[in-house]
Amino acid sequence: MSWWDELANNRVIQQMLPEATYETVAMVAVSSLLTALVGLPLGVLLHATAPGGLAPQRVVSSVVGVVVNFGRSVPFLILMIAVIPFTRWVVGTSLGWEAAVVPLTLGAIPFYARLVETALREVSPGKVEAARVMGSTRTKIIGGVLVREALPAIVAGLTVTVIALVGYSAMAGVIGGGGLGALAISYGYQRFDPSVMIACVAVITVLVVAVQVIGDLTARRLDHR
Amino acid sequence: MSEPRGARPQIEPQGARPQIELRALRKVYPTPGRDVVALDGIDLSVPRGAIHGIVGRSGAGKSTLIRCLTGLERPTSGSVTVDGEVLSDLPESRLRSARRRIGMVFQHVNLFDSRTIAANVAYPLEVAGVPKAQRAVRVAELLDLVGLGERADAYPAQLSGGQKQRVGIARALATEPAVLLCDEPTSALDSATTRQILALIRDLRDRLGITVVLITHEMGVVREICDSVTLLEHGRVVEHGPLGEVVGAYGSRLARELIPVPDLPLGDERSLVEVAYSTDDVATHDVLAAVADLGTQVEIAAGTIETLAGRRVGRLQLDLPADEVTAALGRLHAAGVHAEVATR
């Protein structure tokens, strides 16, 4: 039997891989969406309140900065376990892909917020000044100039974040988060079935490549420089 | 908005209220240790329809001055009046609408890369709340005005430096400002493009009657389009006046920079005497005759004769034996020619 037949005829793969793939895609999709929804405004806040920003606020800037740095410092495995009570409170359980969304989102928000902040910092201050001279308000400058001009970099940052989430989602499998990670660990690793392991890694690779390609194409279409 | 372009007044008669007026303008940046005085009591007025140049080395306060004119920077004391509105007194909310009376052109243009040319020019109109249909009409007009009507759908990255600056100018003019502020508008451009952009600015002034304040470190720009000029140094006005007066004034630093003569190597026992004249006072051939009278030991080593702002002015560098300087100066002065030992 060739290795391919072994993969194709593996009953665990046949029965569980589709479901596990769905779970991984679902938890990455939902946590990516939530991360973008919270991380983007947070990144804008970091940029705007920083010294020399549109609305410098020393206190807000340092508090948010510290929180974000702390969030980024906690190893994901620890974060996942530490927030279990919070996860239970939000989702009602700490098991399954729905529950995994909570730590994934909490872990990715500070990461993405920093990437957004960096993207905004790359927008030339001259453009902001030009908008101000033209009588634009700060709110309008944030949406119409800062975020819009930085959009290719913001999308590129989201691509990096989503790919990181794919990796973290596999880790979430360790504590019962479901998905490809759980399948790879419980069948591939603990039951010594290399085929399952290979299949899981292959699907994850395809997911990562797909995200990267879509992200690159989107960023390129948005980039008129 | 819809006022026909030809109806704008041309340059108003002398004595009209100045379009831009700075009074005892001071700007101090407090820093730990000592305060940095960027502007130290600037008085300046620019009449309607004039093109006024502000020159000075970097750090002289030019940028701070223009930021005070846009209201982006609040003066520490003194007042800034633009088009009858005292900007230095306005609260931020009123300042925003007052800025629509001010158009600004930047050295690095600062177009928005994510928007088309048309959308860039439309931006200030969008901010001012002009309805979309009206915006489109106005944008088309403006792009025609700067000769880029056919590039409306291009993105800034697809344009040359000169074209970008044209878009920058169109954008600055969108809200029909009374005043156009230009901060080093040609410093990033080559000389041919610089001339085109300057010609455009002058043409717009002639057609729209707009008042222009132009910051530059290039004397060529001042010579090309300015009606009047201010020299800033350490936050103070060192010299200022209409171009014709400034270039005709003996010993004027601006004249020296506007009509430069080359630095000369000097032999042993030789001195340089500089002769400056304006044909309003003395004819060129009388100056040359007076120089020739000094004898064969006196050589004209370098010289420039130019017509600037309707006035013909000349500067000559005389290379002569050091011990003849006093006598030569005396004879030149007696002939009514301004001369002094060249400072270098």
Short mmCIF file of N, CA and C in Angstrom, two decimals, chain A residues 82-95 98-99 102-103 106:
data_model
loop_
_atom_site.label_atom_id
_atom_site.label_comp_id
_atom_site.label_asym_id
_atom_site.label_seq_id
_atom_site.Cartn_x
_atom_site.Cartn_y
_atom_site.Cartn_z
N ALA A 82 -5.72 30.39 31.60
CA ALA A 82 -6.06 31.42 32.58
C ALA A 82 -7.45 32.00 32.34
N VAL A 83 -7.89 32.07 31.08
CA VAL A 83 -9.18 32.70 30.83
C VAL A 83 -10.35 31.72 30.83
N ILE A 84 -10.08 30.47 31.21
CA ILE A 84 -11.17 29.48 31.20
C ILE A 84 -12.43 29.96 31.95
N PRO A 85 -12.28 30.54 33.16
CA PRO A 85 -13.49 31.02 33.84
C PRO A 85 -14.26 32.05 33.01
N PHE A 86 -13.48 32.96 32.40
CA PHE A 86 -14.10 33.99 31.57
C PHE A 86 -14.80 33.34 30.37
N THR A 87 -14.13 32.34 29.76
CA THR A 87 -14.71 31.63 28.62
C THR A 87 -16.03 30.98 29.01
N ARG A 88 -16.03 30.34 30.18
CA ARG A 88 -17.27 29.69 30.65
C ARG A 88 -18.38 30.71 30.80
N TRP A 89 -18.01 31.87 31.33
CA TRP A 89 -18.99 32.92 31.56
C TRP A 89 -19.57 33.42 30.23
N VAL A 90 -18.71 33.52 29.22
CA VAL A 90 -19.16 34.06 27.93
C VAL A 90 -19.91 33.00 27.12
N VAL A 91 -19.29 31.82 26.95
CA VAL A 91 -19.82 30.81 26.03
C VAL A 91 -20.69 29.78 26.76
N GLY A 92 -20.46 29.62 28.06
CA GLY A 92 -21.22 28.63 28.81
C GLY A 92 -20.46 27.33 28.98
N THR A 93 -19.39 27.15 28.23
CA THR A 93 -18.56 25.95 28.37
C THR A 93 -17.12 26.32 28.02
N SER A 94 -16.18 25.48 28.41
CA SER A 94 -14.80 25.76 28.02
C SER A 94 -14.32 24.75 26.99
N LEU A 95 -15.27 23.94 26.48
CA LEU A 95 -14.89 22.95 25.47
C LEU A 95 -15.52 23.28 24.12
N GLU A 98 -16.29 26.81 19.75
CA GLU A 98 -16.89 28.08 20.15
C GLU A 98 -16.15 28.64 21.36
N ALA A 99 -15.80 27.75 22.29
CA ALA A 99 -15.09 28.19 23.49
C ALA A 99 -13.68 28.64 23.14
N VAL A 102 -12.77 32.43 22.33
CA VAL A 102 -12.52 33.46 23.35
C VAL A 102 -11.02 33.69 23.59
N PRO A 103 -10.24 32.65 23.97
CA PRO A 103 -8.81 32.91 24.15
C PRO A 103 -8.10 33.31 22.85
N LEU A 106 -8.81 37.00 22.41
CA LEU A 106 -8.10 37.79 23.43
C LEU A 106 -6.60 37.83 23.15
#
